[in-house]
Amino acid sequence: MSRVYNFSAGPAALPEEVLKQAQEEMLDWRGSGMSVMEMSHRGKEFMSIAEQAESDLRELMAIPDNYKVLFLQGGASGQFAMIPLNLRKKGVFNYLNTGSWSKKAIAEAKRYGEVNIAGATPDGEFTVPAQDSLSIDASGDYLHYTPNETIQGIEFPYIPECGDMPLIADFSSTILSRPVDVSKYGIIYAGAQKNIGPAGLTVVIIREDLIADDAGDAPTMMTYKTHAGSDSMYNTPPTYGWYLAGLVFDWLKRNGGLTAMAEVNERKAKALYQAIDQSGFYNNPVDPNCRSWMNVPFTLANAELDATFLAEAGEAGLKTLKGHRSVGGMRASIYNAMPEAGVQALIEFMADFEKRNG
Ligand SMILES: *Cc1c(COP(=O)(O)O)cnc(C)c1O
């Protein structure tokens, strides 16, 4: 068996140690005689798995006690609807529009109220609006933004300031990449398939005062109160994804937590951007102040070489480097599970390819 370096944006690579542990525990989870997949979500074995995962995530992210952690389904895209449905009071929502995922969140929010675009990245630019340029509607129910735009590879270098208004963030592609001050946020949410675990699980970290007692006509399954009031067991949760997320949290703790992760992630990103910037052949269009640590898009000087680049990279064991169809070129997603050796292998391949084709 040989494993490749998988640069997929999501579902993305998982730590090999985690996969091996899951493999060892597949048929008989710790003497239970069952796979985690086969367990009742209300049985004591799964309850212990669920509680351990939550407590490890709380420890890793230093989540304050007045926040609930929810393990849901429906993806980050489901949150695009749940947020306005549950938080609307005045029905005015502030959004920052910095890329493809912001746009999708905005389109969904418009179905439930009026959206004020409090700041935006102009078309064709690769940056984020400055804090002092934001025009936040003070009557808004919240301010929503996307700290890391997975497709454009743009990342906020600052946490937007919005006073007492709840700040809501789609952390799908940057959660767990470094420490974050959770107390600055009303809600942090993320689809699991980038930096947490397998697809099918969505993690929501929500300040308790934002869990409305009455979410109007929102469907029961789309109401935070439903899930917060039942420890995410109102219906059958995605048990296997929850378990695997727990194994990832444990792996992160064993490897020094988010401070250690941040050091490695910063080194990986710096090395790759440096290789791109120093070549006359590769280009990354993003303002250096807001370059993503997790998703690195780049183009070749000659787009006719894209297919050859991808084919040869694939033969060298470097997979899933094709850029998003809306941006073109390449994209290397280098989440927590991508080892530094994988990034080094990519850099060496790129240099060699440039030598032969540049
Ligand atoms: C992948 C991604 C999404 C979509 O997540 P789903 O779980 O597929 O709904 C939303 N926002 C960001 C920033 C993403 O990277």
PDB file of C-alpha atoms and ligand atoms in Angstrom, residues 74-78 80 101 146 148-150 170 172-173 191 193-194, ligand 1:
ATOM      1  CA  GLY A  74     -26.344  19.685   7.072  1.00  0.00           C
ATOM      2  CA  GLY A  75     -22.846  21.044   6.477  1.00  0.00           C
ATOM      3  CA  ALA A  76     -21.688  24.616   6.660  1.00  0.00           C
ATOM      4  CA  SER A  77     -24.306  25.243   3.969  1.00  0.00           C
ATOM      5  CA  GLY A  78     -27.017  24.265   6.437  1.00  0.00           C
ATOM      6  CA  PHE A  80     -26.096  29.532   6.040  1.00  0.00           C
ATOM      7  CA  TRP A 101     -18.394  31.054   0.285  1.00  0.00           C
ATOM      8  CA  THR A 146     -15.662  34.034   6.248  1.00  0.00           C
ATOM      9  CA  ASN A 148     -10.742  31.882   5.239  1.00  0.00           C
ATOM     10  CA  GLU A 149     -12.095  31.796   1.689  1.00  0.00           C
ATOM     11  CA  THR A 150     -11.265  28.246   0.647  1.00  0.00           C
ATOM     12  CA  ASP A 170     -17.684  30.335   8.872  1.00  0.00           C
ATOM     13  CA  SER A 172     -14.909  25.584   7.753  1.00  0.00           C
ATOM     14  CA  SER A 173     -11.444  25.743   6.213  1.00  0.00           C
ATOM     15  CA  GLY A 191     -18.157  21.608   8.060  1.00  0.00           C
ATOM     16  CA  GLN A 193     -14.455  17.637   6.030  1.00  0.00           C
ATOM     17  CA  LYS A 194     -11.533  20.058   5.860  1.00  0.00           C
TER      18      LYS A 194
HETATM   19  C1  LIG B   1     -16.376  23.783   2.192  1.00  0.00           C
HETATM   20  C2  LIG B   1     -16.910  25.065   2.698  1.00  0.00           C
HETATM   21  C3  LIG B   1     -18.283  25.273   2.861  1.00  0.00           C
HETATM   22  C4  LIG B   1     -19.308  24.237   2.460  1.00  0.00           C
HETATM   23  O1  LIG B   1     -19.369  23.252   3.405  1.00  0.00           O
HETATM   24  P1  LIG B   1     -20.483  22.095   3.333  1.00  0.00           P
HETATM   25  O2  LIG B   1     -20.192  21.361   4.597  1.00  0.00           O
HETATM   26  O3  LIG B   1     -20.201  21.312   2.087  1.00  0.00           O
HETATM   27  O4  LIG B   1     -21.807  22.727   3.308  1.00  0.00           O
HETATM   28  C5  LIG B   1     -18.715  26.468   3.374  1.00  0.00           C
HETATM   29  N1  LIG B   1     -17.843  27.433   3.724  1.00  0.00           N
HETATM   30  C6  LIG B   1     -16.510  27.264   3.582  1.00  0.00           C
HETATM   31  C7  LIG B   1     -15.581  28.377   3.991  1.00  0.00           C
HETATM   32  C8  LIG B   1     -16.007  26.088   3.068  1.00  0.00           C
HETATM   33  O5  LIG B   1     -14.681  25.914   2.930  1.00  0.00           O
END
